[in-house]
mmCIF file of C-alpha atoms in Angstrom:
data_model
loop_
_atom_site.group_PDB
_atom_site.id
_atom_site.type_symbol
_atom_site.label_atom_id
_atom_site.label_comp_id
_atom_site.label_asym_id
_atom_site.label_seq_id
_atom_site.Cartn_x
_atom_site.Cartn_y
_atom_site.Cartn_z
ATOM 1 C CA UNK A 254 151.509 117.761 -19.965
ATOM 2 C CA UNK A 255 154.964 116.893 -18.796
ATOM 3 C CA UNK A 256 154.871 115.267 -15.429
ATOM 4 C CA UNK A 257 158.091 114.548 -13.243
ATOM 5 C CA UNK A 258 158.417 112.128 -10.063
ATOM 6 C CA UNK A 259 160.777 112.742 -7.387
ATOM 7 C CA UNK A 260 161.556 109.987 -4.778
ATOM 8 C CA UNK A 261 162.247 109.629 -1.226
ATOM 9 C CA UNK A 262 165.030 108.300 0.569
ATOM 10 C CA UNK A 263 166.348 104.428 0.860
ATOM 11 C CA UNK A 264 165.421 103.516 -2.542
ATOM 12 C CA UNK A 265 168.774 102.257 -3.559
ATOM 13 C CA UNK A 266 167.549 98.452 -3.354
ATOM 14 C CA UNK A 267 164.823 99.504 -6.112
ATOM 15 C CA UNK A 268 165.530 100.556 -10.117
ATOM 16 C CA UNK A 269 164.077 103.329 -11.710
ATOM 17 C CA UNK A 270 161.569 101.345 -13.368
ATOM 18 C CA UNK A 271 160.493 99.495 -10.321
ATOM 19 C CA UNK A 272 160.041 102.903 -8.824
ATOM 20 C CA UNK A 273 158.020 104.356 -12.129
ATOM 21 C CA UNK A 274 155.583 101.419 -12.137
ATOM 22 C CA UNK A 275 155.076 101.441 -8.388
ATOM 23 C CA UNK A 276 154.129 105.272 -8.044
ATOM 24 C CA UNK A 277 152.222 104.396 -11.133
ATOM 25 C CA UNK A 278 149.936 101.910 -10.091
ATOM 26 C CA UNK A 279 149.477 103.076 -6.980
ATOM 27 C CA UNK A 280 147.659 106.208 -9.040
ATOM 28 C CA UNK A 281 146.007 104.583 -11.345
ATOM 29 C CA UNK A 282 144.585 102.085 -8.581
ATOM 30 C CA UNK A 283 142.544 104.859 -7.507
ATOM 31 C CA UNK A 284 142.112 106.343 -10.749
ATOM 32 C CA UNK A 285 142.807 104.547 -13.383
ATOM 33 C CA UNK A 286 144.154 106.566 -16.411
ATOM 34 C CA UNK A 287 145.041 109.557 -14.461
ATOM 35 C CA UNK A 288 148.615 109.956 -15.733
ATOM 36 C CA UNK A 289 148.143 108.177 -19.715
ATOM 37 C CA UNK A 290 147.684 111.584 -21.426
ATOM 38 C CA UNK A 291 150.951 112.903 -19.799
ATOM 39 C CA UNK A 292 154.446 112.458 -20.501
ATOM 40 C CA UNK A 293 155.684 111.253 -16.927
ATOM 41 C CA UNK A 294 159.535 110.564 -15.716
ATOM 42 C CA UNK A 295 161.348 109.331 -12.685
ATOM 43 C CA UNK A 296 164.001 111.680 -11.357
ATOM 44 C CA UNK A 297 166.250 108.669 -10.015
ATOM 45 C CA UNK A 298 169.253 109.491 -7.665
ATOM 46 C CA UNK A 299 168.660 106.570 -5.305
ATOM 47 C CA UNK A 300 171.971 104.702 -5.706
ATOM 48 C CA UNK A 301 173.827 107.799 -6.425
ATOM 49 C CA UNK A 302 173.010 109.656 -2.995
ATOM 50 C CA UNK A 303 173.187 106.016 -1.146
ATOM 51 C CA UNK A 304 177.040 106.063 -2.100
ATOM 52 C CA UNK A 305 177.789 109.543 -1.412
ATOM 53 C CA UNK A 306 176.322 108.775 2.171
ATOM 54 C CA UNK A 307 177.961 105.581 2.975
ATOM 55 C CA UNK A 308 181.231 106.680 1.153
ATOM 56 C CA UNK A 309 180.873 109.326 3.889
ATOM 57 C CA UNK A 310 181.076 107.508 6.866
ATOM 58 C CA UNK A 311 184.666 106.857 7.927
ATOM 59 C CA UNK A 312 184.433 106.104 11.261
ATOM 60 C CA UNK A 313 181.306 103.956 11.103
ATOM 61 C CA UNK A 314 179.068 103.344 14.433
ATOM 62 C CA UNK A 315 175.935 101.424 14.363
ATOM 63 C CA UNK A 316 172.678 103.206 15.611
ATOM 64 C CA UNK A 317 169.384 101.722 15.615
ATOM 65 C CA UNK A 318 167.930 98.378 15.212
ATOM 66 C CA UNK A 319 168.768 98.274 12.171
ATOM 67 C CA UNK A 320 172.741 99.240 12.708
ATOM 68 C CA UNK A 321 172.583 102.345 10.862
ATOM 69 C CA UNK A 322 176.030 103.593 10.398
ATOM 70 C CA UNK A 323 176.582 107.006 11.103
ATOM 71 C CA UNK A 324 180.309 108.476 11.377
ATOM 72 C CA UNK A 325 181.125 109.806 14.789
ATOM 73 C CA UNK A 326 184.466 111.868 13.556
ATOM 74 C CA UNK A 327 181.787 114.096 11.746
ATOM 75 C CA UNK A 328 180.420 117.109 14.346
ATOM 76 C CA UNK A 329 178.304 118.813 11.926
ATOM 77 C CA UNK A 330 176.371 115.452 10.837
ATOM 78 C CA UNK A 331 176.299 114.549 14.212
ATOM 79 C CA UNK A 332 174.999 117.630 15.284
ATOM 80 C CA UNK A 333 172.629 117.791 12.354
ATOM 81 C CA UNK A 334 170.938 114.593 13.489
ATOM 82 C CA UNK A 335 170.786 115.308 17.078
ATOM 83 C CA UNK A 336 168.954 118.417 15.870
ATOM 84 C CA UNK A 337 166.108 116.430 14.119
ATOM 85 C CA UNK A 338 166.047 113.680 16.481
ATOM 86 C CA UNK A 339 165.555 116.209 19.343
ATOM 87 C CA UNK A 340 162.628 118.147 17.406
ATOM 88 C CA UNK A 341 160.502 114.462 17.402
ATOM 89 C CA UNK A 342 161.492 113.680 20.953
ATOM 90 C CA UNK A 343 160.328 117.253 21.981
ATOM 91 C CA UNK A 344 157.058 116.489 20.026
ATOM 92 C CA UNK A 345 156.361 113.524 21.453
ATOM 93 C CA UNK A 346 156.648 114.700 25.233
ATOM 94 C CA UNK A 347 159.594 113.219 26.192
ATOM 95 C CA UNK A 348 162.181 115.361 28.709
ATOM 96 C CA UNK A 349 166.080 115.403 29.135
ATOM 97 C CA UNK A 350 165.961 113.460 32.046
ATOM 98 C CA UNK A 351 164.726 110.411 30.080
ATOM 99 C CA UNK A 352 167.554 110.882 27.292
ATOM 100 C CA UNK A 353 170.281 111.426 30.264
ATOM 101 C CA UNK A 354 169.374 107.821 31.318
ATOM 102 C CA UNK A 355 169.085 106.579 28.056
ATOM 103 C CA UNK A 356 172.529 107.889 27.691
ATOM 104 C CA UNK A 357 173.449 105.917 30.736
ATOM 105 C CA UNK A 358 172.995 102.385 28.513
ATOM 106 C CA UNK A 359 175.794 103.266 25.552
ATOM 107 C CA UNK A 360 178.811 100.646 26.388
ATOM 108 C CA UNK A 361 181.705 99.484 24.547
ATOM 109 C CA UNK A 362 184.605 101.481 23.149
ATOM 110 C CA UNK A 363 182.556 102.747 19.839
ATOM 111 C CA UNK A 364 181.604 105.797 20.916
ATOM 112 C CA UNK A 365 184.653 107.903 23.203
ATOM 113 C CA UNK A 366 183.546 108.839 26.423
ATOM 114 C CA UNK A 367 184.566 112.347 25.604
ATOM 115 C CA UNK A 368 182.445 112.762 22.528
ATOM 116 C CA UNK A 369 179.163 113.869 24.060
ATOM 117 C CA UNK A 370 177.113 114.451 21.279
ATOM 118 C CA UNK A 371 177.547 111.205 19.599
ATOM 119 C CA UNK A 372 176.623 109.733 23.052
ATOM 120 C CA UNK A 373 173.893 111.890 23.497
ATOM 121 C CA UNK A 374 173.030 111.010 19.765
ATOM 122 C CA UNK A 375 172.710 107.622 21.096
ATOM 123 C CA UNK A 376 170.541 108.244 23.657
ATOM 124 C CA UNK A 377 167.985 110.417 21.361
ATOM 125 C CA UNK A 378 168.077 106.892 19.300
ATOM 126 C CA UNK A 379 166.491 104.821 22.031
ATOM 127 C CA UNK A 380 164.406 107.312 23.112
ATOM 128 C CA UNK A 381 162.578 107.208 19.974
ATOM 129 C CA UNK A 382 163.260 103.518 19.752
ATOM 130 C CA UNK A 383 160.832 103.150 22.673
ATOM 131 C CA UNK A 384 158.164 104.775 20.987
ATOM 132 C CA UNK A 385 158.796 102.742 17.618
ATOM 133 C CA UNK A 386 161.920 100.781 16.505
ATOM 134 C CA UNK A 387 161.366 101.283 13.009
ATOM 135 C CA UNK A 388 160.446 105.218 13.571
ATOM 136 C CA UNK A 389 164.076 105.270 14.799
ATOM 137 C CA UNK A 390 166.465 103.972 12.251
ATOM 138 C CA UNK A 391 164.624 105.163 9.491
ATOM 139 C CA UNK A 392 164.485 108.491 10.700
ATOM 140 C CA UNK A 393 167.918 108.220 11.070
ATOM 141 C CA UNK A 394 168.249 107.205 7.194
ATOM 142 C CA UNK A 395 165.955 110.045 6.178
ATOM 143 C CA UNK A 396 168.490 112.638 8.175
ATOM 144 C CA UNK A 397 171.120 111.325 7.079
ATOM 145 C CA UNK A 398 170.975 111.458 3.292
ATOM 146 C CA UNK A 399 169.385 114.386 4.088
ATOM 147 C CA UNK A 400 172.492 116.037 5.365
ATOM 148 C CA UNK A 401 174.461 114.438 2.906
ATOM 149 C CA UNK A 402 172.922 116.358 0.096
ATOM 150 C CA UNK A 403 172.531 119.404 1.976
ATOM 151 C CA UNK A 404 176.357 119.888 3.121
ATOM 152 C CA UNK A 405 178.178 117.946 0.505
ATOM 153 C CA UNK A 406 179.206 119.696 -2.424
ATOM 154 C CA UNK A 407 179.870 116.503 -4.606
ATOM 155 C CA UNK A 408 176.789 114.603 -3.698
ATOM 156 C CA UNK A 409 174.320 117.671 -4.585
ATOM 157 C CA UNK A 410 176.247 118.042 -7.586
ATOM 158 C CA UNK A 411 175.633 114.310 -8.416
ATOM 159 C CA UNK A 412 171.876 114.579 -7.595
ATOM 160 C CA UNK A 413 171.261 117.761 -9.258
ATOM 161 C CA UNK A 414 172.598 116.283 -12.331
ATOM 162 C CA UNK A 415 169.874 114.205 -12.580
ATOM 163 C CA UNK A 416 167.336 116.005 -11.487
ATOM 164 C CA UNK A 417 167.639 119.876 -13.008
ATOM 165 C CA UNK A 418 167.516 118.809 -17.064
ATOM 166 C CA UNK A 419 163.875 116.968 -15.755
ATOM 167 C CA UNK A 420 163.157 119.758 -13.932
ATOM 168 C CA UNK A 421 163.347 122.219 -16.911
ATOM 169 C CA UNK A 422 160.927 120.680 -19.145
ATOM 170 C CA UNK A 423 157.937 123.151 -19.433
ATOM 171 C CA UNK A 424 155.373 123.152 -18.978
ATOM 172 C CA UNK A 425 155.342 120.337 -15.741
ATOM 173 C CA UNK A 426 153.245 119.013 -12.954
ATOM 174 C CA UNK A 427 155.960 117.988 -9.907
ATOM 175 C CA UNK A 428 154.798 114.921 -7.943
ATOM 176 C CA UNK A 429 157.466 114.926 -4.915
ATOM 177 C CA UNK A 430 157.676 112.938 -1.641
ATOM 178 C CA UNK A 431 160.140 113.085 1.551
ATOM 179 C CA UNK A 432 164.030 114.376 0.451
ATOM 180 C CA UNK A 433 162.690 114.323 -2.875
ATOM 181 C CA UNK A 434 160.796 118.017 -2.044
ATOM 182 C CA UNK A 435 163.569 119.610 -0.237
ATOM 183 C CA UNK A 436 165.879 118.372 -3.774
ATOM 184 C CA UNK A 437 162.380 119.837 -5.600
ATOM 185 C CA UNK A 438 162.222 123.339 -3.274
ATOM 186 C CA UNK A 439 166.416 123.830 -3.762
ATOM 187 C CA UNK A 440 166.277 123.270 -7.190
ATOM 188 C CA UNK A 441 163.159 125.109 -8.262
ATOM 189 C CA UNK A 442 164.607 128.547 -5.853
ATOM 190 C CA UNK A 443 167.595 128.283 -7.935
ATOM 191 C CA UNK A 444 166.248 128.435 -11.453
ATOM 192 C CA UNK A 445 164.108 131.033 -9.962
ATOM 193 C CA UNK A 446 167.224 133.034 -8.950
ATOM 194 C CA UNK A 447 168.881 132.365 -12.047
ATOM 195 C CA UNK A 448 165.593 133.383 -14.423
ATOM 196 C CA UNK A 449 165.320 129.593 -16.072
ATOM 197 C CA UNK A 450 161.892 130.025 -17.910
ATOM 198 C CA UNK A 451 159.997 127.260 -16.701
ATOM 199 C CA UNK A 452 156.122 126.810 -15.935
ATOM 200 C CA UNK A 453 154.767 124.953 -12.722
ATOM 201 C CA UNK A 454 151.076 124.558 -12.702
ATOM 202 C CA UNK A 455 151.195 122.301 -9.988
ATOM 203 C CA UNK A 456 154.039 120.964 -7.645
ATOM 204 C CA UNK A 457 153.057 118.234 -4.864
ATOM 205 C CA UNK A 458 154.631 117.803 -1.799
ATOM 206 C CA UNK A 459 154.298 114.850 0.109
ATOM 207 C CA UNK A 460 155.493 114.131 3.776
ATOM 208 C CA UNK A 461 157.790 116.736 3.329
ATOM 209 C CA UNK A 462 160.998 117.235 6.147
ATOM 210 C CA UNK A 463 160.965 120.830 4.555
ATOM 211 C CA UNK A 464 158.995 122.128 7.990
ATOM 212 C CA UNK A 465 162.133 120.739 10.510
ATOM 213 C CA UNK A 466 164.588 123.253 11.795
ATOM 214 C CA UNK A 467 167.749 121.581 10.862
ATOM 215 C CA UNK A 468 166.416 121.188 7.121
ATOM 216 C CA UNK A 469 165.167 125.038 7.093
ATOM 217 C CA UNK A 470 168.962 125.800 8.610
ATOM 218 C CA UNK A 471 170.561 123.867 6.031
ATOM 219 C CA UNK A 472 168.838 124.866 3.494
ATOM 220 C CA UNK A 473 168.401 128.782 4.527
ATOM 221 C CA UNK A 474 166.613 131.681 2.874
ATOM 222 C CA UNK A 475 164.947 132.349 0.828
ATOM 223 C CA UNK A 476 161.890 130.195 1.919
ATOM 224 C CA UNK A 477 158.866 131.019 -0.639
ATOM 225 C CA UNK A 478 156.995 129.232 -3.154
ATOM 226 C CA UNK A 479 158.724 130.679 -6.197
ATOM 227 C CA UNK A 480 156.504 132.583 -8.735
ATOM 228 C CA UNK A 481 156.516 130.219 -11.621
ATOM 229 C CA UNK A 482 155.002 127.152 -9.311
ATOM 230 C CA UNK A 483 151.290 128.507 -9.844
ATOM 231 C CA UNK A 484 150.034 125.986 -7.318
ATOM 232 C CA UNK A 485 151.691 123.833 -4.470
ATOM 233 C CA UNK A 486 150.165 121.762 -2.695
ATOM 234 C CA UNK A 487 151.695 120.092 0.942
ATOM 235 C CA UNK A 488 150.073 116.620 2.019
ATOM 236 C CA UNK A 489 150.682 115.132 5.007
ATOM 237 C CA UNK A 490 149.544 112.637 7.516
ATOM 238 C CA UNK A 491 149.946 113.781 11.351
ATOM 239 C CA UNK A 492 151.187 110.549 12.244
ATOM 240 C CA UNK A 493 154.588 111.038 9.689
ATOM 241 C CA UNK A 494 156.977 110.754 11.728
ATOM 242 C CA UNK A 495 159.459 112.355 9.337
ATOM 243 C CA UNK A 496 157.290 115.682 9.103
ATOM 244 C CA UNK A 497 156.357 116.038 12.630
ATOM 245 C CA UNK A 498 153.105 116.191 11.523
ATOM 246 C CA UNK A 499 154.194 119.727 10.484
ATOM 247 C CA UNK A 500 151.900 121.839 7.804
ATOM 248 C CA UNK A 501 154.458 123.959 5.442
ATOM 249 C CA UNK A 502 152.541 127.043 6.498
ATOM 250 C CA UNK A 503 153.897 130.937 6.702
ATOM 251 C CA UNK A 504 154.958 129.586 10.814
ATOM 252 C CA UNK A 505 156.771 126.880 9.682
ATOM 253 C CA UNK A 506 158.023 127.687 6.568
ATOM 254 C CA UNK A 507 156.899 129.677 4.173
ATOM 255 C CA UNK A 508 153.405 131.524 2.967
ATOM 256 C CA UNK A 509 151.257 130.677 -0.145
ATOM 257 C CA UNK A 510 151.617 126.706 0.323
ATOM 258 C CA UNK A 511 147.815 124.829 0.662
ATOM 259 C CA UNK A 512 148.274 122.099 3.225
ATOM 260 C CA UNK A 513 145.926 119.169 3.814
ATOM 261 C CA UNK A 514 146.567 117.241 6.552
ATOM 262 C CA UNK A 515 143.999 115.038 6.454
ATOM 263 C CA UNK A 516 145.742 112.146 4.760
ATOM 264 C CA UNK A 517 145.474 108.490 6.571
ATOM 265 C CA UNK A 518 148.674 106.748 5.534
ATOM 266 C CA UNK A 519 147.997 103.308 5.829
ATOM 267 C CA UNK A 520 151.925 102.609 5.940
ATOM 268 C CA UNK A 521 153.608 100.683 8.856
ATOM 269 C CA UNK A 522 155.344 104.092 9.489
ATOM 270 C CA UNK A 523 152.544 106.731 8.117
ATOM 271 C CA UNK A 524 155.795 107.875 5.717
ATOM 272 C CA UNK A 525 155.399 105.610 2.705
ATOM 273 C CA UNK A 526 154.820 107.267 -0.417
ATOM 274 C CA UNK A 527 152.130 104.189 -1.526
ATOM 275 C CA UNK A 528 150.208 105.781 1.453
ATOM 276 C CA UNK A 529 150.341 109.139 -0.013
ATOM 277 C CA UNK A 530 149.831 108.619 -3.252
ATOM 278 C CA UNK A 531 146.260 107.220 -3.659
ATOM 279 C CA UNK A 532 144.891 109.954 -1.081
ATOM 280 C CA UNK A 533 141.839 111.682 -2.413
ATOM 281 C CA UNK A 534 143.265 115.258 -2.216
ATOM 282 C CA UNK A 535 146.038 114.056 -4.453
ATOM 283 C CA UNK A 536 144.089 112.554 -6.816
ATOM 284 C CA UNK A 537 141.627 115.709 -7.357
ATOM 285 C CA UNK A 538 144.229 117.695 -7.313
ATOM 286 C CA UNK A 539 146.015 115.745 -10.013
ATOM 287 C CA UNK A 540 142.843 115.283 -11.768
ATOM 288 C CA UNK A 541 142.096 119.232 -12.139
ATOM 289 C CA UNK A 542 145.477 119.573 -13.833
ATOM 290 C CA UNK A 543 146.011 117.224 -16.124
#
């Protein structure tokens, strides 16, 4: 059985292998062996969609604590990730009067006093900031490449490259986690639509964005599992900040999808795919397939 891994965001720092072995070991911890009797690959696209992002970003304005740079001159990325950030202040309780005054703080000449929704971008940032620093700016990471393979022409083209030829081998179990299942879902609804022959016994999904409205917008319709994935499978942990603890269900996005949201992701942000991985509903699942 042919077995494909697709990463997350922010893994530029890491190299393919480094990524392999980690998702690797963090299966066979749990189950030693699982994946031997497979052929398995890393679709890789880290450092490839980390340039197309910060190649991006002209006019370059540091958000969060951990100065991510996000390009002010740009409306439809700015309005992209006031979209998201506004979903996860909205499900955490928090009202417009508390972002107003947040708004209040921004200072300096970085941000025109004119350009409300970078301002008001701002003051989404430290809203969420006060709930969890590191929620913030990697949020803001996840959005970002996020748009940046969503609305960029050259930068899907880049990622798709490496992706679709792994993709096509048949048939395949699909092991995916954060960006890496909306690149999974695009890719997958376009062989559909173009009749590539493939066979999906099983595709994985694992705190999967693919349930927020600026994603589903992006992204647009259809939204279905397409026919030749016989089973997918959605984990996610409530806590995951990056899925809203969101089920990919016929309300949020599309019917046919088994969701178990029962994982506990022991990572400092509930997000981390070494959290996901050695769940129990993964590994059965796995297990029953291969």
């Amino acid at each position: 059985m042919n077995i494909l891994m697709i990463h997350g965001i922010g893994q530029e720092a890491s190299t393919k292998d480094e990524l392999f072995n980690k998702w690797v070991n963090s299966l066979h911890a749990v189950q030693p062996g699982l994946l031997d009797h497979g052929s398995v690959e890393m679709a890789y696209y880290g450092a490839t969609l980390a340039d197309w992002t910060n190649g991006n970003t002209k006019t370059a304005v540091g958000m969060g604590t951990e100065s991510t740079a996000v390009d002010v001159d740009n409306a439809d990325e700015l309005k992209f990730l006031s979209a998201v950030m506004e979903e996860f202040v909205s499900a955490n309780g928090i009202d417009e009067a508390e972002i107003e005054s947040a708004m209040e703080t921004v200072a300096g000449n970085a941000i025109p006093m004119d350009n409300f929704i970078a301002r008001h971008l701002v003051g989404l940032m430290r809203v969420v900031e006060k709930i969890s620093p590191a929620k913030g700016s990697i949020l803001l990471r996840v959005i970002r490449q996020g748009h940046t393979y969503l609305t960029s022409p050259g930068a899907a083209k880049a990622v798709d490259d490496i992706v679709r030829p792994l993709l096509q081998r048949s048939p395949q179990v699909l092991i995916t986690h954060s960006l890496g299942t909306v690149i999974a879902f695009k890719l997958l609804r376009e062989m559909e639509e173009t009749g590539t022959g493939v066979q999906i016994p099983l595709l994985v999904t694992l705190g999967s964005p693919l349930g927020l409205e600026a994603f589903k917008a992006k992204l647009g319709a259809p939204r279905r599992k397409p026919a030749f994935v016989e089973q997918w499978i959605n984990f996610y942990d409530p806590s995951d900040f990056v899925t809203l603890g969101k089920p990919l269900n016929e309300k949020n996005f599309a019917s046919n999808i088994h969701n178990d949201g029962t994982v506990d992701n022991d990572t400092f942000n509930a997000h981390g795919v070494i959290g996901y991985l050695p769940h129990k509903g993964v590994i059965d699942v796995l297990k029953s397939v291969l």
